[in-house]
Coordinates of C-alpha atoms and ligand atoms in Angstrom, one line a residue:
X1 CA 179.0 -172.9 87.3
X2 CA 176.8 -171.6 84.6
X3 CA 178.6 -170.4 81.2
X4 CA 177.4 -166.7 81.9
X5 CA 179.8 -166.8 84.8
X6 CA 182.8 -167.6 82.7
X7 CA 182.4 -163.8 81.2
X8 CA 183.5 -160.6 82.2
X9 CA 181.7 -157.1 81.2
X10 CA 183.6 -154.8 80.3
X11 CA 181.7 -151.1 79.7
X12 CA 182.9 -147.9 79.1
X13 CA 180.5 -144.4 78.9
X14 CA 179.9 -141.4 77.0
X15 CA 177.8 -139.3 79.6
X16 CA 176.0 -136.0 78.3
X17 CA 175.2 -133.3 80.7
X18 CA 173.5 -130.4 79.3
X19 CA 174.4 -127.4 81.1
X20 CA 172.4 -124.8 83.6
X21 CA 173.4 -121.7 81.4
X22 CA 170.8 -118.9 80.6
X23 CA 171.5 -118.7 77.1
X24 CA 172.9 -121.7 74.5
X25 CA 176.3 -122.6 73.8
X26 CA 176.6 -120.0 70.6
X27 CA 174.0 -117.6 70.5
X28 CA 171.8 -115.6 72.9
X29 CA 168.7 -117.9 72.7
X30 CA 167.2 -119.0 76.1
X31 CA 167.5 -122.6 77.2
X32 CA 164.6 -122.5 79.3
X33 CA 162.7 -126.1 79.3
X34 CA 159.2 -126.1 78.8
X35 CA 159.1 -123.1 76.7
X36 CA 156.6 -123.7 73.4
X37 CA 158.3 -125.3 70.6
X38 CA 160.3 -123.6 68.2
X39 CA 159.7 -120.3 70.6
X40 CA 163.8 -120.5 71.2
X41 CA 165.3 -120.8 67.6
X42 CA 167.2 -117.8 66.2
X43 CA 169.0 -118.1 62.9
X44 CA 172.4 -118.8 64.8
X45 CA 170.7 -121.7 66.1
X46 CA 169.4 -122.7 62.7
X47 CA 172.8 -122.0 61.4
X48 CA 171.5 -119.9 58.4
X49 CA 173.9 -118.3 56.2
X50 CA 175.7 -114.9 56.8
X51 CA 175.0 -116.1 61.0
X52 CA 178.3 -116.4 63.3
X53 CA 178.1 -118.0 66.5
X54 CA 180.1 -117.1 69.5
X55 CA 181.5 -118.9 72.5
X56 CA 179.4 -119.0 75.6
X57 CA 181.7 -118.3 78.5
X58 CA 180.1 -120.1 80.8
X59 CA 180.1 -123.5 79.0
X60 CA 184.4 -123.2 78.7
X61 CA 184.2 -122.3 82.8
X62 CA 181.7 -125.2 83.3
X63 CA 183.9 -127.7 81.6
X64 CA 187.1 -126.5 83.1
X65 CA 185.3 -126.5 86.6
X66 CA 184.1 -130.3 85.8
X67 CA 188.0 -130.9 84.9
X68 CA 189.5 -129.1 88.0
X69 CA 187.1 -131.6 90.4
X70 CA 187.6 -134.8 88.4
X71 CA 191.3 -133.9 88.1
X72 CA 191.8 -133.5 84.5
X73 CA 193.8 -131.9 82.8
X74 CA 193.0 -128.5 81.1
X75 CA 194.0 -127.9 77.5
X76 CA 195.3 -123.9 77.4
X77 CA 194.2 -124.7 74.1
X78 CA 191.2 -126.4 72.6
X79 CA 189.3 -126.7 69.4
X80 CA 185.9 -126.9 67.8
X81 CA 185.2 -129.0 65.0
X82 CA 181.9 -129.9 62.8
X83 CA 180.3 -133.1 62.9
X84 CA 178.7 -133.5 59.6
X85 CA 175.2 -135.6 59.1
X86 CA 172.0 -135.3 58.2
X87 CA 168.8 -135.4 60.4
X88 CA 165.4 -133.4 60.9
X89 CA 166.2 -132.1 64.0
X90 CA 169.5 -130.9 62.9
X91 CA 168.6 -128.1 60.4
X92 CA 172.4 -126.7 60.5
X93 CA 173.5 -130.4 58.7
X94 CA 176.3 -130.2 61.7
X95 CA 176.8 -130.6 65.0
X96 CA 179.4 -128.5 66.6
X97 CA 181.8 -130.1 68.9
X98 CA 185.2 -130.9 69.8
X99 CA 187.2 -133.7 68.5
X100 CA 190.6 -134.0 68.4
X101 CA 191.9 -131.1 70.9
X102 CA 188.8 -131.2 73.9
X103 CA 189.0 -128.5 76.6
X104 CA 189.7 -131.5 79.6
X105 CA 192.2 -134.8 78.9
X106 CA 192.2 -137.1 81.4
X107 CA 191.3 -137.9 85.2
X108 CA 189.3 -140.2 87.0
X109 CA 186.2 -140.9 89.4
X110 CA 186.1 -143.2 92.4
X111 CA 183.1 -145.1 92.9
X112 CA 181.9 -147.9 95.5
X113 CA 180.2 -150.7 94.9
X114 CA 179.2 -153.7 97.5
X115 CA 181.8 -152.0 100.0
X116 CA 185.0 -151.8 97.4
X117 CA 186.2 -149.1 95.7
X118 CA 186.5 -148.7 92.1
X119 CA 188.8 -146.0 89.9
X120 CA 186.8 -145.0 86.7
X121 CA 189.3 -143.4 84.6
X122 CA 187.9 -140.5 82.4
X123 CA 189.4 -140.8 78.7
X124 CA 188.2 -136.7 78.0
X125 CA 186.0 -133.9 78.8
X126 CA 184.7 -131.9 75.3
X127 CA 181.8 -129.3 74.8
X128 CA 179.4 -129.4 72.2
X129 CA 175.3 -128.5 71.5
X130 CA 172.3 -130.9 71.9
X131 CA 170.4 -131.1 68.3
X132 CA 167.0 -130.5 68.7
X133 CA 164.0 -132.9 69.1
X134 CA 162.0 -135.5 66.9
X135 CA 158.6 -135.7 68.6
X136 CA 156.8 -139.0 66.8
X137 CA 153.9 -139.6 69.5
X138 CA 151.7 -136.6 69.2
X139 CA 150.9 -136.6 65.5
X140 CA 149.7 -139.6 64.4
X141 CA 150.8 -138.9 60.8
X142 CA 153.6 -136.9 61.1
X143 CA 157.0 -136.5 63.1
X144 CA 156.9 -133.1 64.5
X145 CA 160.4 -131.1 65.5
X146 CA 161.1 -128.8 68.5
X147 CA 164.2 -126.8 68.3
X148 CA 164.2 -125.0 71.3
X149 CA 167.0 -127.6 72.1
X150 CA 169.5 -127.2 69.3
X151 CA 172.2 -125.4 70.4
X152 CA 171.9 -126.0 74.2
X153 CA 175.2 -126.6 75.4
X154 CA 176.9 -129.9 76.7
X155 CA 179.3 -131.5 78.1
X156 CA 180.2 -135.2 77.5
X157 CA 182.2 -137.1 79.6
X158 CA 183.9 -140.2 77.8
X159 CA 185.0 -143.0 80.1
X160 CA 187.9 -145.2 79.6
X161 CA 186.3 -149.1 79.6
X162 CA 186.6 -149.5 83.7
X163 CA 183.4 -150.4 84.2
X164 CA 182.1 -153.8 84.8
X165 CA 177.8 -153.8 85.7
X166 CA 174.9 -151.9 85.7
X167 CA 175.3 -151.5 89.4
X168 CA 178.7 -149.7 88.5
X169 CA 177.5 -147.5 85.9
X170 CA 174.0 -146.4 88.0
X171 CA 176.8 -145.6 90.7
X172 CA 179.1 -143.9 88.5
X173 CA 175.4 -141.8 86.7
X174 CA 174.6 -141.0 90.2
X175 CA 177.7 -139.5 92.1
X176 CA 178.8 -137.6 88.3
X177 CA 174.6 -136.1 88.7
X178 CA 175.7 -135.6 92.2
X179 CA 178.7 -133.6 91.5
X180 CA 177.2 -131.6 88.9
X181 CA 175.2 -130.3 91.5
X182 CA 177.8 -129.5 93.8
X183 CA 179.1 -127.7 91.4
X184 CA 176.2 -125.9 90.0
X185 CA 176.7 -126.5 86.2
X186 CA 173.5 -129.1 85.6
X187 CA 170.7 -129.9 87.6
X188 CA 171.2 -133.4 86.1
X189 CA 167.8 -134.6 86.2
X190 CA 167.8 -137.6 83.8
X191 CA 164.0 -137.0 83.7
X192 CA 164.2 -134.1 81.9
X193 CA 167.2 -134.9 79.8
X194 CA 169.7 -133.1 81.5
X195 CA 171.5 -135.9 81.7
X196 CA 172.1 -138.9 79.2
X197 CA 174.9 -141.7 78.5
X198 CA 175.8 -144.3 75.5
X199 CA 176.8 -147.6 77.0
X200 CA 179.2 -149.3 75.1
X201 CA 179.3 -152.7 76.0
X202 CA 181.5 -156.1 75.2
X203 CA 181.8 -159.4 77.3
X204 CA 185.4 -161.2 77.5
X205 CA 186.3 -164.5 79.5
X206 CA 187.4 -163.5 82.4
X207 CA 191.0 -163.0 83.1
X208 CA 191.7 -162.3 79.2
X209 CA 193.7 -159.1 79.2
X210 CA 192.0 -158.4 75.9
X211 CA 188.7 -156.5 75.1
X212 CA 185.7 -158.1 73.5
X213 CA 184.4 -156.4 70.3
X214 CA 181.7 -153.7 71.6
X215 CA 178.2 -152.5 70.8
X216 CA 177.1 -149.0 72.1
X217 CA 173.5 -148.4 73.4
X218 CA 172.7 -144.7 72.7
X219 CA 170.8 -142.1 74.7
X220 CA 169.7 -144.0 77.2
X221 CA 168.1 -141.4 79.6
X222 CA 167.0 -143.7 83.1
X223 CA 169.5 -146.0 84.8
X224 CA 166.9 -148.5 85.6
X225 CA 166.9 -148.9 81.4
X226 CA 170.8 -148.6 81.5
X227 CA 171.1 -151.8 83.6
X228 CA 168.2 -153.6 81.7
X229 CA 169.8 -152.7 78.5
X230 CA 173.6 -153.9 79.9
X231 CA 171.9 -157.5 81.3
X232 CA 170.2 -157.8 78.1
X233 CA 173.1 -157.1 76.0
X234 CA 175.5 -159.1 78.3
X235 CA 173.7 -162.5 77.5
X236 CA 173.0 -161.5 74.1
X237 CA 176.9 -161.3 73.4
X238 CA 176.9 -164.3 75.4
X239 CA 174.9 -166.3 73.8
X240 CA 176.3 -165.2 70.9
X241 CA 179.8 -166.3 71.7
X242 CA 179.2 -169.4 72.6
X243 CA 177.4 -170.8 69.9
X244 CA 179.7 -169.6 68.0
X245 CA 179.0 -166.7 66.6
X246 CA 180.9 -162.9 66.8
X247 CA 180.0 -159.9 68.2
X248 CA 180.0 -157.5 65.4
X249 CA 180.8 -153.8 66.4
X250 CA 177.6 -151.7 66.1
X251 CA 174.9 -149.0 66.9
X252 CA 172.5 -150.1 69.0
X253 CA 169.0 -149.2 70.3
X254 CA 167.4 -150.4 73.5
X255 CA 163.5 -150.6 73.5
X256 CA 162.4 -149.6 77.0
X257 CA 159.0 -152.1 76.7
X258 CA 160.6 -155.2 75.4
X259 CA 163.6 -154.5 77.1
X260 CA 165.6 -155.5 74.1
X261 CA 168.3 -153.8 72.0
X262 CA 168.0 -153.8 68.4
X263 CA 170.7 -152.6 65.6
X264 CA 170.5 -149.1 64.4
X265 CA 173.7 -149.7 62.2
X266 CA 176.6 -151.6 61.9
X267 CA 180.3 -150.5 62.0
X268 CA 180.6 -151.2 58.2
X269 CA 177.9 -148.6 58.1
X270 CA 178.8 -146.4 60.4
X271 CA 178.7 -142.9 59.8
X272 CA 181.9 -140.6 58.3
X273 CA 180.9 -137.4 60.2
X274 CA 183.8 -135.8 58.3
X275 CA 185.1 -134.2 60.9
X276 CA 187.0 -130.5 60.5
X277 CA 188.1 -127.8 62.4
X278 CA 184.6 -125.0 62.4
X279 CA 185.7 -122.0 60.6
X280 CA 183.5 -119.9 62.5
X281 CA 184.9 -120.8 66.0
X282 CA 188.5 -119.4 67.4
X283 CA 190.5 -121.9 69.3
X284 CA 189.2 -121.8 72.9
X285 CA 192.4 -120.2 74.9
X286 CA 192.9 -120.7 78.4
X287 CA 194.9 -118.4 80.5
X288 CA 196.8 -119.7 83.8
X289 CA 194.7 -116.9 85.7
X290 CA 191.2 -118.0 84.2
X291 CA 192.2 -121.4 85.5
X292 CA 193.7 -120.7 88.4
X293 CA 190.6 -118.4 89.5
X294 CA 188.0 -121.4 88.4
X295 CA 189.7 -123.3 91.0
X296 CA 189.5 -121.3 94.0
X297 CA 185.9 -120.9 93.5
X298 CA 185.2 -124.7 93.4
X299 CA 182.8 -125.7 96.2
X300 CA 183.8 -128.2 98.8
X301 CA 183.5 -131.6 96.6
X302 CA 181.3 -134.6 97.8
X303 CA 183.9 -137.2 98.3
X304 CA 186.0 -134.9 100.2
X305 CA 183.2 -133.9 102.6
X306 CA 182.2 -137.5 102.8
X307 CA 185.8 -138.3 104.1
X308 CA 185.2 -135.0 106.1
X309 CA 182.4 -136.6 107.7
X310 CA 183.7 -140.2 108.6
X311 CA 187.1 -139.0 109.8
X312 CA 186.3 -136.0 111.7
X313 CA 183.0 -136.4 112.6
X314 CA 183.3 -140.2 113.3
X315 CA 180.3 -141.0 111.1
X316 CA 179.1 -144.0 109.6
X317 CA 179.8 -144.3 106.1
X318 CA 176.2 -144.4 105.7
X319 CA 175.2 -141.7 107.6
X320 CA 178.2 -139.6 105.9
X321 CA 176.6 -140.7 102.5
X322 CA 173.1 -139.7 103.2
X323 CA 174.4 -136.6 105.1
X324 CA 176.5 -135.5 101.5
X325 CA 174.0 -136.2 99.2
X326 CA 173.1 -132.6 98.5
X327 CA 175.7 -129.8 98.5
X328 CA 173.2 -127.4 100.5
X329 CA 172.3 -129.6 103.4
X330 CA 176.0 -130.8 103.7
X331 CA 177.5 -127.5 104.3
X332 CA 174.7 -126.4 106.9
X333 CA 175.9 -129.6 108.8
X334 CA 178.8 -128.8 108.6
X335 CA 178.3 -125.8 110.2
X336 CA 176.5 -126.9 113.2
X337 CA 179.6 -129.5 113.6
X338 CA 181.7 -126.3 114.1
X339 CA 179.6 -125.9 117.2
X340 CA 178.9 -128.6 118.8
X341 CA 180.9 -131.7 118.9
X342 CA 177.2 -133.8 119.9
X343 CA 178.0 -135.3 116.1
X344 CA 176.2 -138.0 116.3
X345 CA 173.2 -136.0 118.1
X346 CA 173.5 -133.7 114.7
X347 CA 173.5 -136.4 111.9
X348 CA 170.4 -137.9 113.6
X349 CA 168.3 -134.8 113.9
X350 CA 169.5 -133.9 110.0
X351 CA 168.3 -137.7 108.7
X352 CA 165.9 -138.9 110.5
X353 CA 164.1 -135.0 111.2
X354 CA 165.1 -132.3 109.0
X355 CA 165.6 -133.8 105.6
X356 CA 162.2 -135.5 105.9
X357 CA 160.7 -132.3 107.3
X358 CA 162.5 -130.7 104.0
X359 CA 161.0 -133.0 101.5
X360 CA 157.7 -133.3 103.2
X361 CA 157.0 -129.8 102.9
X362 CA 158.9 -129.5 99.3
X363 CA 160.8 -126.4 101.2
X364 CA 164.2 -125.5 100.0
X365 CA 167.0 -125.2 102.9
X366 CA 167.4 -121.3 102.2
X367 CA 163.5 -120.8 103.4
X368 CA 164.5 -123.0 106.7
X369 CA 163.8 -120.6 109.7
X370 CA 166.0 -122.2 112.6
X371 CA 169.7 -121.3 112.4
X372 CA 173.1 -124.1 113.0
X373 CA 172.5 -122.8 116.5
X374 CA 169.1 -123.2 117.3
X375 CA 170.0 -126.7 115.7
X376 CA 173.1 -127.4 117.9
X377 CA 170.7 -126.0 120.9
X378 CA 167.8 -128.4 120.1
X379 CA 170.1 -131.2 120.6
X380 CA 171.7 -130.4 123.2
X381 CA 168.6 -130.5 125.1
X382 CA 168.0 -134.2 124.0
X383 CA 171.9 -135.1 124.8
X384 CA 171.8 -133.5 128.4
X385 CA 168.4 -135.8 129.3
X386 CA 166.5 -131.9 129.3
X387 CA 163.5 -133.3 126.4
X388 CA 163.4 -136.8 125.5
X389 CA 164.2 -137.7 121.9
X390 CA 160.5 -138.8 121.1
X391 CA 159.2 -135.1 122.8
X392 CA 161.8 -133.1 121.0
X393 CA 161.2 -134.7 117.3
X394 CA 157.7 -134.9 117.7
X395 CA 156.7 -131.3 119.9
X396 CA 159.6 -128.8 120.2
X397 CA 161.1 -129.7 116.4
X398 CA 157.4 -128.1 114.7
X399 CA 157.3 -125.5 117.4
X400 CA 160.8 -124.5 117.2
X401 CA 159.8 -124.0 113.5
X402 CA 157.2 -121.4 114.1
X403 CA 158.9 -119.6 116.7
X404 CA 162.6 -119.8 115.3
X405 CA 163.7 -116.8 117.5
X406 CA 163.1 -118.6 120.7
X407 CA 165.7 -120.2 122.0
X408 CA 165.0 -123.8 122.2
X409 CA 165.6 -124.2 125.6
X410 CA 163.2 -121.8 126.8
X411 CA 160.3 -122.9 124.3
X412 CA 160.7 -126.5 125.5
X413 CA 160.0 -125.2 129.3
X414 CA 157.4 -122.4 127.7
X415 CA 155.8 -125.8 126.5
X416 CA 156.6 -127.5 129.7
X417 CA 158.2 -130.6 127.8
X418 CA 161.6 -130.5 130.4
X419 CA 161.5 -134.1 131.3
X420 CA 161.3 -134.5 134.9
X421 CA 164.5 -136.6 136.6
X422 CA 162.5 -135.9 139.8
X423 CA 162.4 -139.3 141.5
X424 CA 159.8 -138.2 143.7
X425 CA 157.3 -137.3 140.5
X426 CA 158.5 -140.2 138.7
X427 CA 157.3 -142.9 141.7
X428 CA 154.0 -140.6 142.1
X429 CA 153.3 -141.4 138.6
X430 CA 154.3 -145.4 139.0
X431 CA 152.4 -145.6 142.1
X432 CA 149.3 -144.5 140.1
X433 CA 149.8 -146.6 136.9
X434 CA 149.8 -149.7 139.1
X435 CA 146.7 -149.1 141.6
X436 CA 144.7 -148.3 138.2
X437 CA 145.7 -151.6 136.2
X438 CA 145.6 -154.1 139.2
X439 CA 144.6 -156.7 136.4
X440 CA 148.2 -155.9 134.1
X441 CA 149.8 -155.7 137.6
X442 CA 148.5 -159.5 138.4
X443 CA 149.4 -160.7 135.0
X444 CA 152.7 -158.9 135.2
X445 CA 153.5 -161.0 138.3
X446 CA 152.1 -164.2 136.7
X447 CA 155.0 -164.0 134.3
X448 CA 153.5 -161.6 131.5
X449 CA 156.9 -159.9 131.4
X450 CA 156.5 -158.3 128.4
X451 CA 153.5 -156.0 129.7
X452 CA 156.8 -153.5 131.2
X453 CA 156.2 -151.9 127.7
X454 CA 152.4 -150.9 128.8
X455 CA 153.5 -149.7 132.1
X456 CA 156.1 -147.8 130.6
X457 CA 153.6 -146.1 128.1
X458 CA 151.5 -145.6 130.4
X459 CA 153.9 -143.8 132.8
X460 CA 155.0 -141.6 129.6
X461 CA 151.5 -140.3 129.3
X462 CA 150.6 -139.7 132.5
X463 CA 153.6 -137.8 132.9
X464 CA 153.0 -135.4 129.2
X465 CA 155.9 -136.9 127.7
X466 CA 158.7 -135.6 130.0
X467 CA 159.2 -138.8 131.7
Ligands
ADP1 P1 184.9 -144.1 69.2 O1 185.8 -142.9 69.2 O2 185.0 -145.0 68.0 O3 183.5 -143.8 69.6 P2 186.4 -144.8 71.6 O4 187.5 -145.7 71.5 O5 186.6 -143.4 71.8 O6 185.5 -145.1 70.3 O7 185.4 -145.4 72.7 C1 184.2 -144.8 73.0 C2 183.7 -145.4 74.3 O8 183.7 -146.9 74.2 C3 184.6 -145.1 75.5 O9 183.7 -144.9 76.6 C4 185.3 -146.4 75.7 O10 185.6 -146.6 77.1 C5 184.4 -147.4 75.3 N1 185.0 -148.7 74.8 C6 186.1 -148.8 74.0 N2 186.3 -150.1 73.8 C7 185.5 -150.8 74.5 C8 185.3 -152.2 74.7 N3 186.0 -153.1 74.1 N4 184.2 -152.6 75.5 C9 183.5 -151.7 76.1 N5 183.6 -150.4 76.0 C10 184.6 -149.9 75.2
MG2 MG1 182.4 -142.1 70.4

């Protein structure tokens, strides 16, 4: 048993989503990304004297929407606070936020890992605006700033310490991305930003019902660096440990080409953001009705169509998985298993055929011509021996696709793909496949089993595919 495998890791997350809204969490300015720099900056934004920003509605219905699904609970009253520092991109000397009374306490994700599930338990749910951005890599000199960003709103998501790998925390990144989507308040592309976590990460021997001392990896915006960063700093503390040193709480930065961390500051030095309640900002007040209306506009939620999927549609949990990824392509199934209980038919045509077809041709589902119908039709044809699975994917799938309102049965015989069950056009066919490879044939009876698969092609194309 190697020492590593004495230790535990114990991890907990601070996950920031920045959210799809038009405009920023306190003034009018567009959150468009891409825009030139500083094209998006008003003097809210900058926090210039004289300015007063004002709640965007949609960030208090995004968070209480994100609380409704990961059943938190809602605060009918929350409060914004500063958090005072200095940096370049944060021209206001504050960061508005919410500290000691968020908008969501509580509630908890379910993740599985290597076939077991796993409770995350989510500490709170609070709102706040991005700062803007330090560019260093395009003047050589200089460190340029965009603030098109400052002021976008966010959400962060603070764990309680239940995680305990990389594999865990890429999990738990990918189904909270997921649900964001469901729900329709980030497109949670990491790539782009929209979505970001701080790993804060301690080691323990395992079985101790106490917590290591922690360090926390900021911003770390992939969640191939996230598990790099969390290996690295598991041995580091390791190491550390056991030649007898101590983990000192602190700041960390991970350095995606050495694949190293390296201290930003230590506790001792750790900021005093002086928190206090923002003057500017009312206390965010929730009414039962607000609430209450939030909720009956959720969507169906992932893990609830997943069980959907396994229980009623007897999926595999794999297929189920692959089947839920995406809200859009999810419901459509959905709506074809109202139809047709050829389940199974279904899932296959919507993994191994349509999705492909989808991302092949970068098309979004809404532009998809054929109908949960035409869908439950085209199966059918393959379930009741009518096309052959290999015909249908391969001919009558594109060909439905261009003539959408045909029904499928009648374009497969408009094609002439109905496979033929005819015994007496099946033996003509045989008959000629043998008396024109009398060479197979003799090797065949030699013992050359395996040439059936020649005959068999052979038979296939001679007969257009509907043998
Ligand atoms: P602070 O308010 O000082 O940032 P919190 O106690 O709120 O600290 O914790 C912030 C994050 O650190 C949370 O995600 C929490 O789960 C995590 N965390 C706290 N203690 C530990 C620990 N010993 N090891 C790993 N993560 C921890
Ligand atoms: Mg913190």
């Amino acid at each position: 048993m190697s020492v590593y495998d004495k230790y535990e890791t114990v991890i907990g997350l601070e996950i920031h989503i920045q959210l799809a809204t038009d405009s920023k969490a306190f003034c009018s300015d567009s959150t468009t990304f891409g825009a030139e720099p500083n094209t998006q900056v008003s003097t809210i934004s900058l926090g210039h004297p004289g300015t007063l920003p004002m709640l965007n509605k949609k960030q208090m219905e995004y968070a209480v929407k994100l609380g409704l699904a990961l059943g938190s609970e809602i605060n009918r009253e929350s409060r914004f606070d500063r958090k005072n520092y200095f940096y370049a991109d944060l021209p206001k000397g504050y960061q508005i936020t919410q500290d000691n009374l968020p908008i969501c306490i509580g509630g908890k994700i379910d993740l599985r890992v290597e076939n077991k599930i796993r409770t995350v338990r989510i500490h709170h749910i609070h709102m706040e605006e991005d700062a803007g951005k330090s560019i260093h890599d395009v003047d050589p000199k200089n460190t340029l700033i965009d603030l098109n960003r400052a002021g976008v709103p966010l959400l962060e998501i603070v764990t309680e310490p239940d995680l305990r790998s990389g594999e865990e925390v890429e999990e738990l990144m990918s189904n909270m991305r997921q649900l964001a989507r469901y729900l329709e308040i980030s497109d949670g592309n990491m790539e782009e930003g929209s979505m970001r976590c701080d790993c804060n990460i301690s080691v323990r021997l395992k079985g101790s019902s106490e917590y290591g001392e922690r360090c926390e990896v900021k911003n770390l915006n992939s969640m191939r660096f996230a598990k790099k960063a969390i290996l690295f700093e598991q041995k580091r503390q390791i190491d550390l440990i056991e030649s007898g040193g101590k983990v000192i709480q602190s700041t960390l930065n991970f350095d995606p080409v050495s694949g190293k961390t390296s201290v930003l500051r230590e506790k001792e030095n750790a900021h005093d953001y002086r928190y206090f309640p923002d003057p500017d900002l009312p206390p965010v007040v929730l009414s039962e009705e607000q609430i209450s209306k939030i909720k009956s506009e959720l969507p169906a939620l992932p893990h609830v169509l997943l069980t959907k999927f396994k229980d009623q549609y007897q999926l595999s949990h794999y297929d189920a998985k692959l089947l839920t990824e995406e809200k859009g392509l999810a419901l459509f199934f959905d709506q074809c298993c109202l139809q047709s209980d050829n389940y199974k038919g279904l899932a296959n045509l919507f993994i191994n055929k349509l999705n492909p077809f989808l991302n092949e041709e970068k098309m979004n589902l809404s532009d998809f011509p054929v109908t949960a119908e035409g869908l439950v039709a085209f199966v059918d044809l393959i379930k009741d021996g009518k096309v052959s699975s290999a015909i249908a994917y391969q001919r009558l799938f594109p060909a439905l696709i261009e003539s959408s309102e045909v029904e499928p049965m009648a374009l497969a015989e408009s094609l002439n793909l109905i496979q033929s069950a005819d015994e007496d056009f099946l033996s003509k066919i045989v008959d000629e496949v043998i008396a024109a490879n009398p060479d197979k044939v003799k090797a065949y009876q030699k013992g050359k089993k395996n040439l059936i698969g020649f005959f068999m092609g052979q038979v296939m194309r001679s007969s257009g595919g509907k043998a």
